[in-house]
PDB file of N, CA and C in Angstrom:
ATOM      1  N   UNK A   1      21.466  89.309 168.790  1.00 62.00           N
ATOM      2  CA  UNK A   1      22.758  88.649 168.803  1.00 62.00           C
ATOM      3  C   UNK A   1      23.780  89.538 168.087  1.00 62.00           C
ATOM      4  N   UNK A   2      24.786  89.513 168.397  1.00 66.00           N
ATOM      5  CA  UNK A   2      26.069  90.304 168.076  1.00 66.00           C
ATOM      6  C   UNK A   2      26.557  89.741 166.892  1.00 66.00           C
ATOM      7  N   UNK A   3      26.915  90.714 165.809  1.00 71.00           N
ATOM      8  CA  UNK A   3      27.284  89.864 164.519  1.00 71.00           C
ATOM      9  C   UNK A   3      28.570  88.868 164.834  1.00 71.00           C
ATOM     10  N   UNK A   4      28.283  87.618 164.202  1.00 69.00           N
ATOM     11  CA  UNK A   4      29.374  86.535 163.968  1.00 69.00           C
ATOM     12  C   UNK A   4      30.809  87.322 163.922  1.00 69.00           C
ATOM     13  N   UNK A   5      31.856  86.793 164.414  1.00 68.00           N
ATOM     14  CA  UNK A   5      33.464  87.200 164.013  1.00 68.00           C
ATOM     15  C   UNK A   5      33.952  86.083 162.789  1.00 68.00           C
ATOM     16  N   UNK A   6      33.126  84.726 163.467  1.00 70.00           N
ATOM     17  CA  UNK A   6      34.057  83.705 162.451  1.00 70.00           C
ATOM     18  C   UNK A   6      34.250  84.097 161.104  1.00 70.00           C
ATOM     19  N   UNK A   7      35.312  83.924 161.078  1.00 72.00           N
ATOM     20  CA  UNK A   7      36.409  84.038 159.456  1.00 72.00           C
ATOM     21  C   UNK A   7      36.790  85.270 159.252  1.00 72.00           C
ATOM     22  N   UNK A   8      36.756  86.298 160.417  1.00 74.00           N
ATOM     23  CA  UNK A   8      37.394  87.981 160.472  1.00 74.00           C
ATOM     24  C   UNK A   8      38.207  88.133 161.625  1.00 74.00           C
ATOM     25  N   UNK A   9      38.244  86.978 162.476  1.00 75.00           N
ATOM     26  CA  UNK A   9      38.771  87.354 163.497  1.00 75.00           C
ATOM     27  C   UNK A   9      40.612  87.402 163.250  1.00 75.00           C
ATOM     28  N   UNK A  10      41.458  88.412 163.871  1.00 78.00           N
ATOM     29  CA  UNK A  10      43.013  88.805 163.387  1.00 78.00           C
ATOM     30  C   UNK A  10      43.194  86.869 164.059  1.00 78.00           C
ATOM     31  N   UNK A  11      44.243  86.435 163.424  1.00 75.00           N
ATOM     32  CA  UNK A  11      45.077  85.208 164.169  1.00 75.00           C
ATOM     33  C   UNK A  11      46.175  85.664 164.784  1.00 75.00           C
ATOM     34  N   UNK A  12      46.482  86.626 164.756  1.00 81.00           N
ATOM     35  CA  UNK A  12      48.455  86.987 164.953  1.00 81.00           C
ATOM     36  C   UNK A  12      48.051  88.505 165.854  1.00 81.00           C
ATOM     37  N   UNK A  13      47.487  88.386 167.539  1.00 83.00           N
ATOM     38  CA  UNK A  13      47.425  89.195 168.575  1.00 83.00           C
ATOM     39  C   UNK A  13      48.685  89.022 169.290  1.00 83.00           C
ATOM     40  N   UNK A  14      48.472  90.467 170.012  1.00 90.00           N
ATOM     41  CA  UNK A  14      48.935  90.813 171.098  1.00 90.00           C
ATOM     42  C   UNK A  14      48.686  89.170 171.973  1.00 90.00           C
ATOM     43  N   UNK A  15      49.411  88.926 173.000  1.00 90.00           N
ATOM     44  CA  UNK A  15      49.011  87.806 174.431  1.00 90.00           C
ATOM     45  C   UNK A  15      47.574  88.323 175.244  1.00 90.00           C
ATOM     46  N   UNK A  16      47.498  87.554 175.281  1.00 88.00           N
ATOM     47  CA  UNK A  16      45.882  88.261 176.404  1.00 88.00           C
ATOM     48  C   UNK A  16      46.446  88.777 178.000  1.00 88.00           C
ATOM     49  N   UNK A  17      45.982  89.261 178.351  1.00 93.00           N
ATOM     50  CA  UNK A  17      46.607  89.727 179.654  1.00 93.00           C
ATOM     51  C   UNK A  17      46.108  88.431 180.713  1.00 93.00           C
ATOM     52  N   UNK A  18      46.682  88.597 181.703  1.00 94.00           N
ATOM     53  CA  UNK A  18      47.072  87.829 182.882  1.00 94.00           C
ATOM     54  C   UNK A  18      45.725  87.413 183.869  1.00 94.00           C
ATOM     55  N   UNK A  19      45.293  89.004 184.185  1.00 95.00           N
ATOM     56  CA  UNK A  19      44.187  88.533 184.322  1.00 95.00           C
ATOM     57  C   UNK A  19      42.840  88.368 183.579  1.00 95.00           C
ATOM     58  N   UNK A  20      42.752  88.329 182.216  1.00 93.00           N
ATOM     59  CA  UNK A  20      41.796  87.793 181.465  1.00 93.00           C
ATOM     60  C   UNK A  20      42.219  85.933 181.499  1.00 93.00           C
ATOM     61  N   UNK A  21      43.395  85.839 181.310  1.00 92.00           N
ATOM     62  CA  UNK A  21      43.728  84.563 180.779  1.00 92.00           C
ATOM     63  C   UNK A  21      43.265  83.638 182.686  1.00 92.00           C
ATOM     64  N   UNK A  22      43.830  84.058 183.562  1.00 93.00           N
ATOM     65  CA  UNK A  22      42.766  83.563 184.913  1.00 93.00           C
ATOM     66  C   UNK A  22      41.772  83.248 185.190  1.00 93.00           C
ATOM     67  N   UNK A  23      40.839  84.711 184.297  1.00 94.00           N
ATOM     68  CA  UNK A  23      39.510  84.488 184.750  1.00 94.00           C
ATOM     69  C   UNK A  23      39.067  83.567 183.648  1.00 94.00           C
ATOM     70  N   UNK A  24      39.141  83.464 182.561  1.00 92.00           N
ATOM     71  CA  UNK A  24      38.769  82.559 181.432  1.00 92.00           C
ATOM     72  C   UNK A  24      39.201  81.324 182.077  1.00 92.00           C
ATOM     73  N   UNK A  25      40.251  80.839 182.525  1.00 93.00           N
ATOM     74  CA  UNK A  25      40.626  79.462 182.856  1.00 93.00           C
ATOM     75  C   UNK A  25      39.753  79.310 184.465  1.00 93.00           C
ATOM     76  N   UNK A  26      39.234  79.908 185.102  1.00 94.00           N
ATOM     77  CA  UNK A  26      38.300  79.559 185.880  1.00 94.00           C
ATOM     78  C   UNK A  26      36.812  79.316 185.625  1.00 94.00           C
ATOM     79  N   UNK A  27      36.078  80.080 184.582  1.00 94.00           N
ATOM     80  CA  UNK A  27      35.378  79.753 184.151  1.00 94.00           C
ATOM     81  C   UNK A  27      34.971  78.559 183.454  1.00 94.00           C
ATOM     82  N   UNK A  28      36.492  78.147 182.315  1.00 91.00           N
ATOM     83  CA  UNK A  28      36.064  76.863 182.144  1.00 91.00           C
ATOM     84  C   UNK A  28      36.339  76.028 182.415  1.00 91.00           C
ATOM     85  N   UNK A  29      36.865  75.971 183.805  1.00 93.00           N
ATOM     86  CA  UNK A  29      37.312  75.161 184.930  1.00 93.00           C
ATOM     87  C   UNK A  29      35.429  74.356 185.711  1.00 93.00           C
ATOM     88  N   UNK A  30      34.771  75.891 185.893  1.00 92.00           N
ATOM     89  CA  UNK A  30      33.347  75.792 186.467  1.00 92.00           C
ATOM     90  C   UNK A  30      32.387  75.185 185.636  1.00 92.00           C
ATOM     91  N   UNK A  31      32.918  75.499 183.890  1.00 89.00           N
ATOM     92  CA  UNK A  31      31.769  74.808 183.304  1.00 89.00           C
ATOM     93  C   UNK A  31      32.525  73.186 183.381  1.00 89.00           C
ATOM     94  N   UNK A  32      33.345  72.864 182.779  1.00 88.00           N
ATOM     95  CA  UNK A  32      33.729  71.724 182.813  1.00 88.00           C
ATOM     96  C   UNK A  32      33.537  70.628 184.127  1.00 88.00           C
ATOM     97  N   UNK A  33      33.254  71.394 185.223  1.00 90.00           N
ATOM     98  CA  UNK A  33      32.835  70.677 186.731  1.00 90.00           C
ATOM     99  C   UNK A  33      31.343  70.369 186.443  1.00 90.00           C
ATOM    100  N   UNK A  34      30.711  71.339 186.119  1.00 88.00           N
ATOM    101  CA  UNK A  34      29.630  71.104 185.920  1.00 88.00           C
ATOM    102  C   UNK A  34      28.899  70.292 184.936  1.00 88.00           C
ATOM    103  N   UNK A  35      29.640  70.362 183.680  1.00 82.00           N
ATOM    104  CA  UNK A  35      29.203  69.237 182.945  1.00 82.00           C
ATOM    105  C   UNK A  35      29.754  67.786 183.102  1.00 82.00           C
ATOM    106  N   UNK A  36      30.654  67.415 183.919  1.00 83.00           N
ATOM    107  CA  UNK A  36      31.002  66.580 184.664  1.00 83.00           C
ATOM    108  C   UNK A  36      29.853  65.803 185.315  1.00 83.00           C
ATOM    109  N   UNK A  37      28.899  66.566 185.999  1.00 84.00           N
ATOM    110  CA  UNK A  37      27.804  65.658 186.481  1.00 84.00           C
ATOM    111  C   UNK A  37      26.887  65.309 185.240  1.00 84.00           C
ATOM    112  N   UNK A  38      26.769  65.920 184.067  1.00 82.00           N
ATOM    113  CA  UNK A  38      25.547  65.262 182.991  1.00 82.00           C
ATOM    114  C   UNK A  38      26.138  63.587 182.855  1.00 82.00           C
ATOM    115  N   UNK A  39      25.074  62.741 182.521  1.00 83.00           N
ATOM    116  CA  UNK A  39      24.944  61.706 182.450  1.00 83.00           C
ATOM    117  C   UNK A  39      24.960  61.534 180.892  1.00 83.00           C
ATOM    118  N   UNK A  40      24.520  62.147 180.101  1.00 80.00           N
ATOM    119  CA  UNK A  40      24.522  61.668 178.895  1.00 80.00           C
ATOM    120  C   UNK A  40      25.703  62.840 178.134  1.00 80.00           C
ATOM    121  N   UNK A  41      26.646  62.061 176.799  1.00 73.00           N
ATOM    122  CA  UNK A  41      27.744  62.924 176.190  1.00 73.00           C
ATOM    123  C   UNK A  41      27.489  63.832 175.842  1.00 73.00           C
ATOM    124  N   UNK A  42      28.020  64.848 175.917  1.00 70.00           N
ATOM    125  CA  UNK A  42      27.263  66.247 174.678  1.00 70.00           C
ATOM    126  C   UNK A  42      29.027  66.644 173.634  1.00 70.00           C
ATOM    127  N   UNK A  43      28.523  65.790 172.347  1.00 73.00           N
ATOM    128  CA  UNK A  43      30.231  65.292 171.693  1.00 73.00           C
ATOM    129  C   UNK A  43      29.630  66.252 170.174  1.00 73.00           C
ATOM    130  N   UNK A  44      30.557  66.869 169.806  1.00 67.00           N
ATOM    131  CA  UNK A  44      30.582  68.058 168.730  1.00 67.00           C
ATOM    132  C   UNK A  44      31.445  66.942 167.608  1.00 67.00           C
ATOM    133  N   UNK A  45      30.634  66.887 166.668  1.00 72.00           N
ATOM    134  CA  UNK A  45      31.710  65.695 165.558  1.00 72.00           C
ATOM    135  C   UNK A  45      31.097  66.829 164.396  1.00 72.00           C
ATOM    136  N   UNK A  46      32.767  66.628 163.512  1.00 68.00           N
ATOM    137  CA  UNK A  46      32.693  67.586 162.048  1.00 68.00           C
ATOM    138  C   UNK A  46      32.600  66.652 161.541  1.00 68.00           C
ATOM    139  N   UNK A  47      31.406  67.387 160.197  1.00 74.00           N
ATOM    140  CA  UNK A  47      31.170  66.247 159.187  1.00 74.00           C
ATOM    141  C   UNK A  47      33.009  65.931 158.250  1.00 74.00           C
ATOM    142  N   UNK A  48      33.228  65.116 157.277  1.00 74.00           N
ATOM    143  CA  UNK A  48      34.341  64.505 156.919  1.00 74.00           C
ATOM    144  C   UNK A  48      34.712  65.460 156.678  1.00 74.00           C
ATOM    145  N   UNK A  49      33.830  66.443 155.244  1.00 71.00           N
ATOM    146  CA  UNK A  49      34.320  67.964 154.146  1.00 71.00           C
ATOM    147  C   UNK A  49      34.846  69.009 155.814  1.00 71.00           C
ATOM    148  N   UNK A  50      34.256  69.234 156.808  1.00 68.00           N
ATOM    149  CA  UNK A  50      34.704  69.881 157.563  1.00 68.00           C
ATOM    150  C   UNK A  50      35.783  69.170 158.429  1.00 68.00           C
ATOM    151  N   UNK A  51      36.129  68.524 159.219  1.00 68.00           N
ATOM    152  CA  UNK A  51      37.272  67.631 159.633  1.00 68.00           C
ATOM    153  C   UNK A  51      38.464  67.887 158.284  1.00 68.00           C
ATOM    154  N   UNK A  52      38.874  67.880 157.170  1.00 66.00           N
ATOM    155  CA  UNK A  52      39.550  68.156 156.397  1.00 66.00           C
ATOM    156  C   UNK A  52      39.850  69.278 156.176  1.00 66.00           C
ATOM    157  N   UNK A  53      38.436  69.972 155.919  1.00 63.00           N
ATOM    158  CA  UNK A  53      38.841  71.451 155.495  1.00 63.00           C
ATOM    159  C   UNK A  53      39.698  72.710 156.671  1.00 63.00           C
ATOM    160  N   UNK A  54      39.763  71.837 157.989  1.00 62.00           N
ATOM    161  CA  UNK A  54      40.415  72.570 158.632  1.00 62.00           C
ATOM    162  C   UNK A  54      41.367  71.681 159.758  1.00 62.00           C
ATOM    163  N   UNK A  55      41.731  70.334 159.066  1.00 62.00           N
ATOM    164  CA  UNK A  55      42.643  69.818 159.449  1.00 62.00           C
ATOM    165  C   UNK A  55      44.207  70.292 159.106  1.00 62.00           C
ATOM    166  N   UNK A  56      45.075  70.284 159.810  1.00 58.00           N
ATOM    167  CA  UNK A  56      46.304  70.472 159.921  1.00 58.00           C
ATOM    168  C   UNK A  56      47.163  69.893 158.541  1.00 58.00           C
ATOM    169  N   UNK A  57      46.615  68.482 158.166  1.00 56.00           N
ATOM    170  CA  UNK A  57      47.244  68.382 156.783  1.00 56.00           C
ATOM    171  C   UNK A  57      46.453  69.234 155.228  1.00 56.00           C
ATOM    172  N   UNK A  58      45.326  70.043 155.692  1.00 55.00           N
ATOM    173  CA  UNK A  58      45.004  70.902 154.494  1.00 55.00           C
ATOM    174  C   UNK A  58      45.489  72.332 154.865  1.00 55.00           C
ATOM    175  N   UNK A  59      46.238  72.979 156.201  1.00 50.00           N
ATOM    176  CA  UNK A  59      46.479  74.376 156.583  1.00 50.00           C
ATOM    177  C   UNK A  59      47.128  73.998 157.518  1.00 50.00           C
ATOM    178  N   UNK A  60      48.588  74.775 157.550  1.00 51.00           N
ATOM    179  CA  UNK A  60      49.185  74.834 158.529  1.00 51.00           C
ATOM    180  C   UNK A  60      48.979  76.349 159.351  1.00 51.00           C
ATOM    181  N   UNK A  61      47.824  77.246 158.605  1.00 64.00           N
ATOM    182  CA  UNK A  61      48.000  78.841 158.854  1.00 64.00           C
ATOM    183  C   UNK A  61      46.684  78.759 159.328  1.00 64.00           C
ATOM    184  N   UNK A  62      46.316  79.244 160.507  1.00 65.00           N
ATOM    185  CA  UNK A  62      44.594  79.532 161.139  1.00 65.00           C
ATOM    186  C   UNK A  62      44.206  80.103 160.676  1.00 65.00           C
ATOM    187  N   UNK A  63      44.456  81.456 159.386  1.00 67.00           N
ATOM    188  CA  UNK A  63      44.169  82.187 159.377  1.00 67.00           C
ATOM    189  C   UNK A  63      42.922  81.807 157.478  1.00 67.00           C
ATOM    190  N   UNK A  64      43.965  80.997 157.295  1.00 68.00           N
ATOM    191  CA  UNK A  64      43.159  79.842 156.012  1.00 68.00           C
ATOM    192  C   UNK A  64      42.171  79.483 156.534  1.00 68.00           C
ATOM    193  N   UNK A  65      42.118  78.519 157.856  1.00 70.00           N
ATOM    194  CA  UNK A  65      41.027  77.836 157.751  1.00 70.00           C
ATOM    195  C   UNK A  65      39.705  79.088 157.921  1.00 70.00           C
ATOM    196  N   UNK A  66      40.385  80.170 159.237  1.00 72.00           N
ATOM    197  CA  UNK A  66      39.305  81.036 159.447  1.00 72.00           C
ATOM    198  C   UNK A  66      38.585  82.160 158.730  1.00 72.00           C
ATOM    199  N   UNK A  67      38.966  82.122 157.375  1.00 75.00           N
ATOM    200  CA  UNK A  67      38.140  82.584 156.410  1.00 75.00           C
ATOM    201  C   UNK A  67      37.256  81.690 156.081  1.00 75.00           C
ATOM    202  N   UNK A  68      37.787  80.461 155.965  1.00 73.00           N
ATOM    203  CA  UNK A  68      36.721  79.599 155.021  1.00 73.00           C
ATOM    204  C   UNK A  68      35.154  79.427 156.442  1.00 73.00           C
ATOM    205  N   UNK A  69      35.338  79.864 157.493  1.00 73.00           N
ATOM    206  CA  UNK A  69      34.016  80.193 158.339  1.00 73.00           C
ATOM    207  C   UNK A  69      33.364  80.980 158.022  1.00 73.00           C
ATOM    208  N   UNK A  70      33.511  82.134 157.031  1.00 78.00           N
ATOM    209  CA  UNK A  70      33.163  83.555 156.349  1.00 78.00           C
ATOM    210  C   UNK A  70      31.879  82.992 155.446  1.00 78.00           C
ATOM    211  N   UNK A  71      30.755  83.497 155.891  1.00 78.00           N
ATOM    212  CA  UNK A  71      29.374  83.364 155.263  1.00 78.00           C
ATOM    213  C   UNK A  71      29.638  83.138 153.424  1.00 78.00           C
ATOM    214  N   UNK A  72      28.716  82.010 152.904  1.00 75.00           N
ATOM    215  CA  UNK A  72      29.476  81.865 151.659  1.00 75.00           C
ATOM    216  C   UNK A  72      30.423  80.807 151.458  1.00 75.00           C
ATOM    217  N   UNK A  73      31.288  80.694 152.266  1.00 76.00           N
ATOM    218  CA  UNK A  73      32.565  80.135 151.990  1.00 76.00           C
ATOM    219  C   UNK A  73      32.476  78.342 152.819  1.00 76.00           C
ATOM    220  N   UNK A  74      33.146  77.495 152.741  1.00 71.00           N
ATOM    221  CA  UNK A  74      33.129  76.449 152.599  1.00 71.00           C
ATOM    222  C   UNK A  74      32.312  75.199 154.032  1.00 71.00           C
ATOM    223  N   UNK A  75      32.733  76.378 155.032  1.00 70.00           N
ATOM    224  CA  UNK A  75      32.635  75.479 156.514  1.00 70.00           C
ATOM    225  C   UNK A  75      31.401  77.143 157.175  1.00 70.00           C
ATOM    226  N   UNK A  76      31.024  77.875 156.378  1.00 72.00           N
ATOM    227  CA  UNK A  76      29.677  78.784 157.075  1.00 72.00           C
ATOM    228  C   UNK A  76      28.627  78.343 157.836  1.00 72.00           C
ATOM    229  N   UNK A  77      28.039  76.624 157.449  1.00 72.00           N
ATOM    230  CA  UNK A  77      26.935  76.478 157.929  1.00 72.00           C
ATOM    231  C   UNK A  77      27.754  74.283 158.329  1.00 72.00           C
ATOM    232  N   UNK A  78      28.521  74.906 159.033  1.00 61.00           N
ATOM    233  CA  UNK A  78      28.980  73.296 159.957  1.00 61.00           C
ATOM    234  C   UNK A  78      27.588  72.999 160.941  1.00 61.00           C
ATOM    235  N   UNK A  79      27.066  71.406 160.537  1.00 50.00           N
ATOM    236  CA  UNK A  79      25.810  70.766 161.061  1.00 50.00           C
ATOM    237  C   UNK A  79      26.470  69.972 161.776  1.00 50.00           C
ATOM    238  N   UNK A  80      25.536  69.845 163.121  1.00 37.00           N
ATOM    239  CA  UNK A  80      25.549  68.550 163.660  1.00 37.00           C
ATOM    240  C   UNK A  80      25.421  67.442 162.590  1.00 37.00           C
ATOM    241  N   UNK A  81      25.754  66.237 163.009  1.00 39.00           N
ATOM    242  CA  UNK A  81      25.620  64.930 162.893  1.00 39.00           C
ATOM    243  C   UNK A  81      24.618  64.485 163.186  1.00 39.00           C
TER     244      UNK A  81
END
């Protein structure tokens, strides 16, 4: 596996180009069709400390919350429910 980016990745890029931003929106155009037919939810819930720690009333800057994903640091090891 390719090392993790979370909590290094820049927030403040260049636009993605035109045709990346196409092919990405078709893709999850295809997955989203497809999980359309599962029968049972597949629902991602943050525990409370995570729901806060990167809610909009604790950071208005992405770049806050996306350190605190940085091994060590507050939201590194976010669990299922």
């Amino acid at each position: 596996m390719p090392r993790a980016l979370a909590g290094y990745r820049a927030v403040d890029t260049d636009p993605v180009p035109e045709q990346v931003t196409t092919g990405y929106r078709h893709q999850v155009h295809d997955l989203a069709a497809t999980l359309a037919e599962w029968d049972d939810p597949a629902v991602v819930t943050l525990n409370a400390g995570a729901a806060r720690s990167c809610s909009p009333a604790s950071t208005a800057r992405p770049e806050v919350c996306a350190v605190r994903l940085r091994p060590s640091r507050p939201l590194a090891k976010i669990e299922r429910e």
